[in-house]
Coordinates of C-alpha atoms in Angstrom, one line a residue:
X1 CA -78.5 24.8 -62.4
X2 CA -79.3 28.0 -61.6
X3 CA -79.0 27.8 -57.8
X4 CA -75.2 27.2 -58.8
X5 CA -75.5 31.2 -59.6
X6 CA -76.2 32.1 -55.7
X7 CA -74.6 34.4 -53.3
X8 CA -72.5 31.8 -51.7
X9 CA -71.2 30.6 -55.2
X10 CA -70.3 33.7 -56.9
X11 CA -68.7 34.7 -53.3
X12 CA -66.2 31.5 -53.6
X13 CA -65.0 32.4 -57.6
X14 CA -64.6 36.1 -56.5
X15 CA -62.8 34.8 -53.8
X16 CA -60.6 32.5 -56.0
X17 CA -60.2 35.0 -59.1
X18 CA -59.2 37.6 -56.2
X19 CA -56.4 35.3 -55.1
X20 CA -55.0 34.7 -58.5
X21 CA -54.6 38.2 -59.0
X22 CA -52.9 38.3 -55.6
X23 CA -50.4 35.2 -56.2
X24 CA -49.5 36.9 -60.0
X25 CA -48.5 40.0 -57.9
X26 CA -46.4 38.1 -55.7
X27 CA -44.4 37.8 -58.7
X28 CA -42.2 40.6 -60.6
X29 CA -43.2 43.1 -61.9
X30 CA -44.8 44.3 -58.2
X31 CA -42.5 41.3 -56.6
X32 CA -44.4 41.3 -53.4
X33 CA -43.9 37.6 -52.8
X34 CA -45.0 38.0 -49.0
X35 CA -48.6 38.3 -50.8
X36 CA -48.3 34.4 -52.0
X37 CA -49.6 32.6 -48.5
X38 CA -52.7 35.6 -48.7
X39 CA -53.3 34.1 -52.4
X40 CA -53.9 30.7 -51.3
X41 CA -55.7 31.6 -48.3
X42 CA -58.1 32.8 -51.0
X43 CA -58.2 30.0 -52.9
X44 CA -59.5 28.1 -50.0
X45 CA -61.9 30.1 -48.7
X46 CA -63.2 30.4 -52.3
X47 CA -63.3 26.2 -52.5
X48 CA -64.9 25.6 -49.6
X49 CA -67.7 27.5 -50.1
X50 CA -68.6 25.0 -52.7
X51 CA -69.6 21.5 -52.3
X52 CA -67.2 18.8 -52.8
X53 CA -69.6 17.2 -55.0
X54 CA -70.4 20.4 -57.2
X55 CA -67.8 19.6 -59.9
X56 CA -68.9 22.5 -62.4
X57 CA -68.9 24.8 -59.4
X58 CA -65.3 23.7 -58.5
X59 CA -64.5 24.1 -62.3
X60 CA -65.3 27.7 -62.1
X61 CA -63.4 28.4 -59.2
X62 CA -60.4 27.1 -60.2
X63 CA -60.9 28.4 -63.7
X64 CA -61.7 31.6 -62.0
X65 CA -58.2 31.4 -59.8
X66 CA -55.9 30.0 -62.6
X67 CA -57.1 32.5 -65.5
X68 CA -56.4 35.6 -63.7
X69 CA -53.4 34.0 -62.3
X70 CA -51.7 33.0 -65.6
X71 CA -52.9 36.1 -67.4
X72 CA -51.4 38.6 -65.7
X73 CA -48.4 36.4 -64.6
X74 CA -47.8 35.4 -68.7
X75 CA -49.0 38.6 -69.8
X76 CA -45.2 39.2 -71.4
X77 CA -46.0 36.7 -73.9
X78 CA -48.6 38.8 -75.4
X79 CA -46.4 41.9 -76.2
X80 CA -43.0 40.2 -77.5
X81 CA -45.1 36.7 -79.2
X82 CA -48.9 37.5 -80.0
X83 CA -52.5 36.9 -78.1
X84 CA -52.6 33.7 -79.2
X85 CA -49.0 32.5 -77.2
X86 CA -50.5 34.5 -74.3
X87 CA -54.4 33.1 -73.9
X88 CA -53.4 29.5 -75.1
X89 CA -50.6 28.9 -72.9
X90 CA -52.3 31.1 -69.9
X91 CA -55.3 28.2 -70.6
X92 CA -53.4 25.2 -70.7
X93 CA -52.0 25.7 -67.1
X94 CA -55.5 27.1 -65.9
X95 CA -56.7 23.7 -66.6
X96 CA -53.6 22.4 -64.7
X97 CA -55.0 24.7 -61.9
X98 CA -58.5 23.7 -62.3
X99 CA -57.5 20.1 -62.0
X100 CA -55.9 20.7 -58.2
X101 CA -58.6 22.8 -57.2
X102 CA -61.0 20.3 -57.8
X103 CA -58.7 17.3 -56.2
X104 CA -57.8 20.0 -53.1
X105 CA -61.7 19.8 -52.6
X106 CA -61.7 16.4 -52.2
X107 CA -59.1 16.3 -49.3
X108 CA -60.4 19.3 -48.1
X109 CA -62.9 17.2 -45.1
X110 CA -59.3 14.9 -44.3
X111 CA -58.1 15.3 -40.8
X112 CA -55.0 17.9 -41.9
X113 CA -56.8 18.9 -45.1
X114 CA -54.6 21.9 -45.6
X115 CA -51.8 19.3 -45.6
X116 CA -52.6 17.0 -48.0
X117 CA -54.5 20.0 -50.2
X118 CA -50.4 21.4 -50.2
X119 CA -49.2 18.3 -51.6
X120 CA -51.5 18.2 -54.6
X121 CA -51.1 21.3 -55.4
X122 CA -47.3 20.8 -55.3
X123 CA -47.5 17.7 -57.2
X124 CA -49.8 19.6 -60.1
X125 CA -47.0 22.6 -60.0
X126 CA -44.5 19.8 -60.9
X127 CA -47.0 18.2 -63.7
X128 CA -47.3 21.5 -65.2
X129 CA -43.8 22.3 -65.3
X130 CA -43.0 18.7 -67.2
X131 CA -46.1 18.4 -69.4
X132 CA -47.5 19.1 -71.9
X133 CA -44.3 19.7 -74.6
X134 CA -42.5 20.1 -71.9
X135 CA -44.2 22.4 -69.4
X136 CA -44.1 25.9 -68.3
X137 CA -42.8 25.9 -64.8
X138 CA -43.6 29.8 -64.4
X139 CA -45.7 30.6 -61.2
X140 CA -44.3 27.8 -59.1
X141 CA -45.0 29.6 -55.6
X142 CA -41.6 28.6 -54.6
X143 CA -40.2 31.4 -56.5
X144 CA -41.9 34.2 -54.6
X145 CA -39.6 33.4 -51.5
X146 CA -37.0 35.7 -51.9
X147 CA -36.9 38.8 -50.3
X148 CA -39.6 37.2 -47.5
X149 CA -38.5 36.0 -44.3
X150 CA -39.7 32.2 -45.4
X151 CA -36.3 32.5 -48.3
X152 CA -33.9 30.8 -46.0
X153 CA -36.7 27.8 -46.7
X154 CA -35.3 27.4 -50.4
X155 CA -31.7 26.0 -49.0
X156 CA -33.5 23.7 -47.1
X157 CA -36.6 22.1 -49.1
X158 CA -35.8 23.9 -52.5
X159 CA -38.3 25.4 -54.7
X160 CA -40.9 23.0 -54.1
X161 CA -40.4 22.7 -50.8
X162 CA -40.9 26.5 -49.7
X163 CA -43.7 26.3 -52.2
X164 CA -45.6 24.0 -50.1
X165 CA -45.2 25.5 -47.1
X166 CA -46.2 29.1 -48.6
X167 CA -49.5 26.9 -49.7
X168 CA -49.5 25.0 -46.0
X169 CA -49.6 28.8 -44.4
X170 CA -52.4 30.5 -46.9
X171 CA -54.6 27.2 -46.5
X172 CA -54.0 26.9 -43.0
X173 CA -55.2 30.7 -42.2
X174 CA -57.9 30.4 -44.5
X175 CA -59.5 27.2 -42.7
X176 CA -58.3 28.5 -39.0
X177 CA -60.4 31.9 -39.9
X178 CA -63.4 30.2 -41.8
X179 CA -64.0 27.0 -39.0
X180 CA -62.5 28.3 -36.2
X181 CA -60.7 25.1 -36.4
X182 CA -58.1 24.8 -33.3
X183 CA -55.8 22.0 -35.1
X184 CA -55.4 24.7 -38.4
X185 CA -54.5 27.5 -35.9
X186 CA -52.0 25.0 -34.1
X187 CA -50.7 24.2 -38.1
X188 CA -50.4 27.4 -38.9
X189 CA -48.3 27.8 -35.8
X190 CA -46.3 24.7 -36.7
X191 CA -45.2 26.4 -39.9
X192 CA -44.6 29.8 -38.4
X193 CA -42.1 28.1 -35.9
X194 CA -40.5 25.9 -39.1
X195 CA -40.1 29.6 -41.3
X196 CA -38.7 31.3 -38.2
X197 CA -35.9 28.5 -37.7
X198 CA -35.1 28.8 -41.1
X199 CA -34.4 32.7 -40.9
X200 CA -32.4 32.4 -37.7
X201 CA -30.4 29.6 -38.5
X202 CA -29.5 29.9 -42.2
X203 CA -28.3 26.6 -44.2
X204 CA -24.7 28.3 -45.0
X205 CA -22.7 26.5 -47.5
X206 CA -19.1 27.2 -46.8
X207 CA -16.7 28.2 -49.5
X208 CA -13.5 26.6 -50.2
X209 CA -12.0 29.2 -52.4
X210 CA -13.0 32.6 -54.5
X211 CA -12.1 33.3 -58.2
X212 CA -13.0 36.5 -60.3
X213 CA -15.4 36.2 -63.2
X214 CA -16.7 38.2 -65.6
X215 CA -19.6 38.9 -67.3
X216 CA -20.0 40.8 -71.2
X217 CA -23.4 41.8 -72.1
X218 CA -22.7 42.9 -75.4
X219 CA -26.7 44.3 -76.5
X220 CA -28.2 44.3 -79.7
X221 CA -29.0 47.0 -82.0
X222 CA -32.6 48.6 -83.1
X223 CA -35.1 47.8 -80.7
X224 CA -33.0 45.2 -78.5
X225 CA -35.5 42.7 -79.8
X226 CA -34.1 40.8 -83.4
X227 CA -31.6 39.6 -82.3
X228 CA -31.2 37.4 -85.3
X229 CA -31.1 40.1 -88.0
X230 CA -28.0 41.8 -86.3
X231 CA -26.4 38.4 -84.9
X232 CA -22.9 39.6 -86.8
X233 CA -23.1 42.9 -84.7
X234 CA -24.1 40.7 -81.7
X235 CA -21.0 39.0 -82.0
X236 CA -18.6 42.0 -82.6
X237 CA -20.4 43.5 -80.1
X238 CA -19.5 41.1 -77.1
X239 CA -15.5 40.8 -78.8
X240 CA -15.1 44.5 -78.5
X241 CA -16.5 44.8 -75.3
X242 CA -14.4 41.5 -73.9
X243 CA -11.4 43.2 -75.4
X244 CA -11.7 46.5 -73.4
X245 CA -12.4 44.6 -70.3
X246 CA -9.6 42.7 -71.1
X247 CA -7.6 46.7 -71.2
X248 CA -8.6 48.2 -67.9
X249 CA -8.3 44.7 -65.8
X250 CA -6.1 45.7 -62.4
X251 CA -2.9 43.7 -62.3
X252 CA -5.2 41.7 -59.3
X253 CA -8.1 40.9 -61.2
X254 CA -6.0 39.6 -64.1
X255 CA -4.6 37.8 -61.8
X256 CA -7.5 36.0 -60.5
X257 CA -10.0 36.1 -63.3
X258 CA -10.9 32.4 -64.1
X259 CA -14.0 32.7 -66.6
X260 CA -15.8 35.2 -69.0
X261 CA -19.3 34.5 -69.9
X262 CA -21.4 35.7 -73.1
X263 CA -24.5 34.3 -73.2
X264 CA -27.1 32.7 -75.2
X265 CA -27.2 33.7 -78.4
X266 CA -23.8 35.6 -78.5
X267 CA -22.8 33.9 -81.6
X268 CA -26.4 32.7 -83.7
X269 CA -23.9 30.7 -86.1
X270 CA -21.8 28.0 -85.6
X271 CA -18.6 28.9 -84.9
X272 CA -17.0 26.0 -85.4
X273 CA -18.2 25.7 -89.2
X274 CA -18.5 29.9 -89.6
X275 CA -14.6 31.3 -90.1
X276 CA -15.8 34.8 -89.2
X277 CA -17.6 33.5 -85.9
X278 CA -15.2 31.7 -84.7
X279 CA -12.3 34.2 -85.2
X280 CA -13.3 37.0 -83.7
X281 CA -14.7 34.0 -80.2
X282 CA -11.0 33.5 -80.8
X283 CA -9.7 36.9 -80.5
X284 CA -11.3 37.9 -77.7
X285 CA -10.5 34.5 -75.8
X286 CA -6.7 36.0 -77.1
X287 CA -7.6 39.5 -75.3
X288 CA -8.5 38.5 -72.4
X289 CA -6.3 35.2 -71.9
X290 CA -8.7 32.9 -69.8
X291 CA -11.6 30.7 -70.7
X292 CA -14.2 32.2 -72.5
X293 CA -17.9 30.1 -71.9
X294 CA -19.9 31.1 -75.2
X295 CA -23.6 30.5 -76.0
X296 CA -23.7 29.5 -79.5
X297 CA -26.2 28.0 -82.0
X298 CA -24.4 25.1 -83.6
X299 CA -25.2 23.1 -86.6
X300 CA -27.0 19.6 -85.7
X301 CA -26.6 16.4 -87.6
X302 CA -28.4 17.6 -90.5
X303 CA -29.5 21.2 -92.3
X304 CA -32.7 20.7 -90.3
X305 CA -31.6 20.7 -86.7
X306 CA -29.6 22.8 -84.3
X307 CA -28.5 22.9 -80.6
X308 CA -28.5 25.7 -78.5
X309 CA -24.8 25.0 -76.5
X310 CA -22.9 27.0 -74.3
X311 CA -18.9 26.1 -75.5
X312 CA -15.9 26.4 -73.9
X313 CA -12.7 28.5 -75.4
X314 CA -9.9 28.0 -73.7
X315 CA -6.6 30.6 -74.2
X316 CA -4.9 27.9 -75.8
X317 CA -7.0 27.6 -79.0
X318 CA -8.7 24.4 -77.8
X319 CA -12.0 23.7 -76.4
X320 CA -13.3 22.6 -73.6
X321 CA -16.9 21.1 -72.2
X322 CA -20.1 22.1 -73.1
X323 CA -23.6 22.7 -72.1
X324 CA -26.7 22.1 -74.5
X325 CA -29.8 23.5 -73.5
X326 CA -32.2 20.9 -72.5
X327 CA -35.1 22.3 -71.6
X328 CA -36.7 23.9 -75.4
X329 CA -39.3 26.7 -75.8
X330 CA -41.9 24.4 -78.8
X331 CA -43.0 27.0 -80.9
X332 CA -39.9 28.8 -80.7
X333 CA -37.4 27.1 -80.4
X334 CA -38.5 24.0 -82.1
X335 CA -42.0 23.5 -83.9
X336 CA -43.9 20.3 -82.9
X337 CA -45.5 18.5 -85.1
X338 CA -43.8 19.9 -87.7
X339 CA -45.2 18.3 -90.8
X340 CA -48.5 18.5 -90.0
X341 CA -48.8 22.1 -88.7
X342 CA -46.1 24.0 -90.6
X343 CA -48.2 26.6 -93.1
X344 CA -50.6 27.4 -90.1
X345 CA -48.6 30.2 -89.4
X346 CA -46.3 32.7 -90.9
X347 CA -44.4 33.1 -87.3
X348 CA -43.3 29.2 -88.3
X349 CA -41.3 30.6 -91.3
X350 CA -38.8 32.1 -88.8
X351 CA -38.1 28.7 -87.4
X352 CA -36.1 27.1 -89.8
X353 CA -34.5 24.3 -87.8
X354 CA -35.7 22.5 -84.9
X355 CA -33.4 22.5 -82.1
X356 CA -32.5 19.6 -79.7
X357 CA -32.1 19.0 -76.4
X358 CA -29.3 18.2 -74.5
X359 CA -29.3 15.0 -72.2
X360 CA -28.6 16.1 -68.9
X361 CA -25.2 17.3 -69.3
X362 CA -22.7 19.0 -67.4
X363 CA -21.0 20.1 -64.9
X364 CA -18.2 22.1 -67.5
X365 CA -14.5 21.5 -66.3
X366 CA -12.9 24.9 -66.2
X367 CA -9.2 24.1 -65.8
X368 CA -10.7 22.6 -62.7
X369 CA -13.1 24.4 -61.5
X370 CA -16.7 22.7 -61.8
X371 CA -19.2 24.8 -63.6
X372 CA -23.3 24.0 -63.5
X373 CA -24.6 25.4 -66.9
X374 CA -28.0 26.6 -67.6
X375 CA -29.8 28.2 -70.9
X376 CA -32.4 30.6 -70.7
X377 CA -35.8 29.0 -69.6
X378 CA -33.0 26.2 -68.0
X379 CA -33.3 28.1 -64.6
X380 CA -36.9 27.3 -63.8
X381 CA -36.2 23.5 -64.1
X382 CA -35.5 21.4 -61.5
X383 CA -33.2 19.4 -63.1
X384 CA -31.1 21.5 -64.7
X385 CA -28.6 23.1 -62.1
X386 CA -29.6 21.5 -59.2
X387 CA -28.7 18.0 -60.9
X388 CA -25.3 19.2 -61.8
X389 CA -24.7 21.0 -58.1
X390 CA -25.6 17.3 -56.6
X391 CA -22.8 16.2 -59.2
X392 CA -20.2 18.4 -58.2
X393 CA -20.5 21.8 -59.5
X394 CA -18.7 24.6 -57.1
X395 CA -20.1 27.9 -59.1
X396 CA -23.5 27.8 -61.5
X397 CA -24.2 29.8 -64.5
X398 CA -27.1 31.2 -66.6
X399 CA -26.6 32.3 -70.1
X400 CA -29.5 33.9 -71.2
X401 CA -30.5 36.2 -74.2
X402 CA -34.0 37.5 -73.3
X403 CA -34.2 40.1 -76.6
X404 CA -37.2 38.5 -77.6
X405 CA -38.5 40.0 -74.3
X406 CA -36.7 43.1 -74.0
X407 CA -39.5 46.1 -72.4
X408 CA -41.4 43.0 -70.6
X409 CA -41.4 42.1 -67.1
X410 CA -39.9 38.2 -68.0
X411 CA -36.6 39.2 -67.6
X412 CA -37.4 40.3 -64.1
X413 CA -39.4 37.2 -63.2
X414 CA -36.4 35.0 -64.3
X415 CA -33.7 37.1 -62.7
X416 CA -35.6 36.5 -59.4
X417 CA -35.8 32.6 -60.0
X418 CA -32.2 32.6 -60.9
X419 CA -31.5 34.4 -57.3
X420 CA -34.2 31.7 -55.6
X421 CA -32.3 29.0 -57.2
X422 CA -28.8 30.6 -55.9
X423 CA -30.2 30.3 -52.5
X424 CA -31.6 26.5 -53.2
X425 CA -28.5 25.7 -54.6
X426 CA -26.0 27.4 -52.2
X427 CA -23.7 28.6 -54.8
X428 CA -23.2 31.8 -56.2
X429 CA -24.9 32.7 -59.8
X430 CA -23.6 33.9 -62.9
X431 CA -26.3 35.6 -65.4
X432 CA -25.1 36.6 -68.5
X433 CA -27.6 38.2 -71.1
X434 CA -27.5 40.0 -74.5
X435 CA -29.0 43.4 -73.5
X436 CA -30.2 42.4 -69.5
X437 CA -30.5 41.1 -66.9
X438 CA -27.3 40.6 -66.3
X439 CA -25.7 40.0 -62.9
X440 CA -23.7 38.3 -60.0
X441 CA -25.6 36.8 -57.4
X442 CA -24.0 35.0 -54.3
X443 CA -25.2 31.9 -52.6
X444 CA -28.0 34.0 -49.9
X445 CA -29.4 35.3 -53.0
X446 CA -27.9 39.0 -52.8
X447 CA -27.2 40.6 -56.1
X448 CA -23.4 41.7 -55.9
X449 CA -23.6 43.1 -59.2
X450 CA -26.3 43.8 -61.9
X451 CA -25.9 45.5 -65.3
X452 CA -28.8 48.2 -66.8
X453 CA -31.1 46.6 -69.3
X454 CA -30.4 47.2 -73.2
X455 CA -27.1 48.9 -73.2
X456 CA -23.8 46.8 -73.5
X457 CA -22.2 46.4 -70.2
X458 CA -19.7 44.4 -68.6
X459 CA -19.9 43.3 -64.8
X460 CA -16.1 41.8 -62.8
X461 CA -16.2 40.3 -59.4
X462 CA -14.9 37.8 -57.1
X463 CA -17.4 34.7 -56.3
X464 CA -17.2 32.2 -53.9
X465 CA -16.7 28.2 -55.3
X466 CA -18.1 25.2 -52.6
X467 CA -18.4 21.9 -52.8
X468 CA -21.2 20.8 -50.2
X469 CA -24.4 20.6 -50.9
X470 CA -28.0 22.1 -49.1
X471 CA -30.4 19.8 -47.9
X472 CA -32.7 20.9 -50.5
X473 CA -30.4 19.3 -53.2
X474 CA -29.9 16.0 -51.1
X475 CA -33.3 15.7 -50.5
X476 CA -34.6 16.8 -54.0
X477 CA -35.4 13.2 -55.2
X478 CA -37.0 11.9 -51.8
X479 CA -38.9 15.6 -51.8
X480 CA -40.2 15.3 -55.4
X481 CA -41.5 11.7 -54.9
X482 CA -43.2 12.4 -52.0
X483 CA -44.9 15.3 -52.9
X484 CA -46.3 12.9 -55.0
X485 CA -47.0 9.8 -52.9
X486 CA -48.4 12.2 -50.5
X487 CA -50.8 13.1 -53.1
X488 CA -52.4 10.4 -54.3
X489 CA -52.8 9.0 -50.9
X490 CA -54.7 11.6 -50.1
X491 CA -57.2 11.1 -53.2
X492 CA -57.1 7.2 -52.2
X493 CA -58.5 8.0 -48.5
X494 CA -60.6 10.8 -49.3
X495 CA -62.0 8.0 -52.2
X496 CA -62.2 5.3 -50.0
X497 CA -63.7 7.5 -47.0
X498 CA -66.7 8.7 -49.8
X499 CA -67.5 5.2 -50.6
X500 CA -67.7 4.0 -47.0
X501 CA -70.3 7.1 -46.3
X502 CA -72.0 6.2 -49.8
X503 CA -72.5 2.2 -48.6
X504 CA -73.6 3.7 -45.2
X505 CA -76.2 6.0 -46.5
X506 CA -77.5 3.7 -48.3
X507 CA -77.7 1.0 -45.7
X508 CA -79.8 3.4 -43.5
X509 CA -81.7 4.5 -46.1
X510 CA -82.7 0.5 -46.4
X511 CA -83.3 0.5 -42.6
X512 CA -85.6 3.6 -43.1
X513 CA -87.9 1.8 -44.9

């Protein structure tokens, strides 16, 4: 046991814990996402200085890569929810990193090992993003594309896809430096070439038209945090605000102004049931004369249950489609196991009603014009808006609220998946949120327009609509399954190779004597 303590072992989990302090920088607040292929290069080098066989070892080096990692990445949870959010969900998914370090080992000695290491690791990144209560898919390497030369690889393999080729590139330096291995140099070259072709040949989805929209982030008093306590304020805050947009539009943006969007939250009663809430949605709808999208909470089939729903207002006093969020924070949101766990807490109290998810809904019709919805957390799934893109949506939208998080850098890490997922997506993105981030992002991932966090603020601009698709959303299913496939084959040869060395050892071993 205690030659598990030597130089060469505490080398690999200083190794590891170094690169997942490098990977959480690659995300916002420092955003240096050209650090990501650097943080798996030390992953590796920290794995393969321990045996494949040395399973407690392995343990600690993944533990050692996926606590740092999650910690700093998750430390927003800590400040706006409470240590025990923070250090239980930052373990969970340290386990979830433990368990493809330890599988990565065992592919490591395969012809291509930093091949089929990428694959595992991509396949655990989607595990942990569905699983459990329905995953956390922050720190999906992916995500650190933008701004790097390798973000043109999001329109063509998506978020997953430029994920595992950031992962191909750190392994593949990492085992070229450490054997001096001539086939992971040539690798490494191989994905140099693919991230160069990317950059100077752009996937460029062509528009077919450009509307105006416009975005009201109305804020929320006090400390920009509860939002619930002022949600009457909330409201009259995003009317007054869409009815002095609604004064100073130019006789050409009136003209071409097809959508307003409030986000998540704007209205925390139903405003179909609540006559206050759903007069004054109505009088700004009346202001500004075109269809209003409005995140609401909405009364579910019973006193016990809600939906979080973006809902359309249209000038005409109907409404239109809707999105329901589908995709559910548990524990705050909704409380699992409910009966069983319910006076554990006192946070609980302030979680009256469970909400429920929505089943895969959307695009919204508006007047025409095909719009992909997404709620908060919504943007970090993978079948959220690019489902609805693949079904026809020309322009996407994120309606977000984010006060529980106001002063923390979560807004900044979703703003920068949102602009990933415009590039994936190759339609432009509209973010609305109660007191920030708010913005306008176009379909290369350029933020047109972006609105100071806290303050109310409204942002106008034209956006380009398209119909076709990226590679990376008509690939998405075939590229998620075989991430997969890819996987487990792997595990299955690297298996089946063991045992075949196992029977042989122990035939010569028979021999020997």
């Amino acid at each position: 046991m205690a030659s598990n303590f030597h130089a060469p072992y505490c080398l690999s989990w200083l190794s590891a814990a170094g690169g997942g302090l490098l990977a959480a920088l690659s995300f916002p607040p420092v955003g240096a996402g050209w650090l990501a292929p650097l943080a798996m290069a030390f992953l590796w080098a920290g794995l393969s200085r321990v045996g494949a066989r040395d399973l407690r070892s392995l343990v600690a080096c993944g533990l050692s890569f996926g606590l740092v990692f999650m910690l700093a990445l998750l430390w927003w949870l800590e400040d706006s929810i409470g240590w025990g959010a923070w250090l239980g969900l930052s373990a969970v998914q340290a386990v979830a990193v433990t368990i493809a370090v330890v599988s990565m080992r065992a592919v490591a000695q395969l012809p291509g090992g930093p091949v089929w290491a990428a694959a595992i690791w991509g396949s655990v990144e989607a595990l942990r993003s569905s699983w459990p209560l329905g995953g956390m898919p922050w720190g999906r390497l992916g995500f650190t594309a933008i701004d790097t030369p390798w973000q043109a690889l999001l329109s063509y393999g998506g978020v997953s896809g430029a994920g595992f080729m950031i992962t191909v590139a750190g392994f593949a330096i990492a085992h070229a430096c450490a054997k001096r291995c001539r086939s992971a140099a040539v690798l490494l070259g191989g994905v140099c070439l693919v991230v160069v072709a990317s950059a100077v040949w752009p996937y460029r989805v062509p528009a077919i038209d450009t509307v105006t929209v416009a975005v009201v982030q109305g804020g929320v008093p006090g400390d920009g945090r509860d939002l619930v306590a002022y949600h009457r304020q909330v409201t009259r805050n995003h009317v007054e605000a869409t009815s002095e947009l609604a004064r100073r539009l130019t006789a050409e943006e009136r003209k071409s102004l097809a959508l307003v969007v409030w986000p998540e939250n704007a209205t925390a009663v139903d405003p179909i049931r609540d006559p206050l809430a759903g007069t004054e949605i109505e009088e700004a709808v009346a202001a500004i004369d075109v269809p209003l999208l409005a995140g609401s909470i909405l009364d579910g089939p019973d006193q016990s249950t809600a939906y979080n729903r973006g809902l359309l207002w249209l000038p005409d006093g109907t409404r239109g489609g809707a999105y329901t969020k589908a995709h559910l924070v548990p524990f705050g949101e909704y409380i699992p196991w409910r009966a069983l766990i319910e006076g554990w807490s006192s946070r609980f109290d302030r979680i009256p009603r469970d909400m429920l998810p929505g089943n895969s809904e959307g695009p919204i019709d508006v007047q025409g014009m095909l719009v992909a919805d997404a709620i908060c957390f919504d943007v970090a799934y993978d079948d959220v808006l690019p489902i609805q893109v693949a079904r026809g949506a020309q322009l996407a939208v994120v309606q977000t609220s984010n006060a529980t998080f106001t002063d923390t850098s979560q807004p900044e890490q979703q703003f920068a998946m949102t602009r990933a997922r415009a590039v994936e997506l190759g339609r432009s993105v509209v973010v609305a949120s109660t007191n920030g981030i708010s913005g306008i992002i176009r379909s290369d991932g350029t933020v047109v327009q972006r609105a100071p966090a806290g303050p109310a603020a409204t942002l106008i601009s034209p956006v380009a609509l398209a119909e076709a698709v990226t590679p990376a959303i008509r690939l998405q299913l075939v590229r998620s399954a075989s991430m997969y496939v890819v996987g487990a084959l792997a595990l299955a040869f690297a298996l089946a190779r063991w045992s075949r060395q196992r029977r042989f050892s122990k035939l010569v071993a028979v021999a020997a004597r």
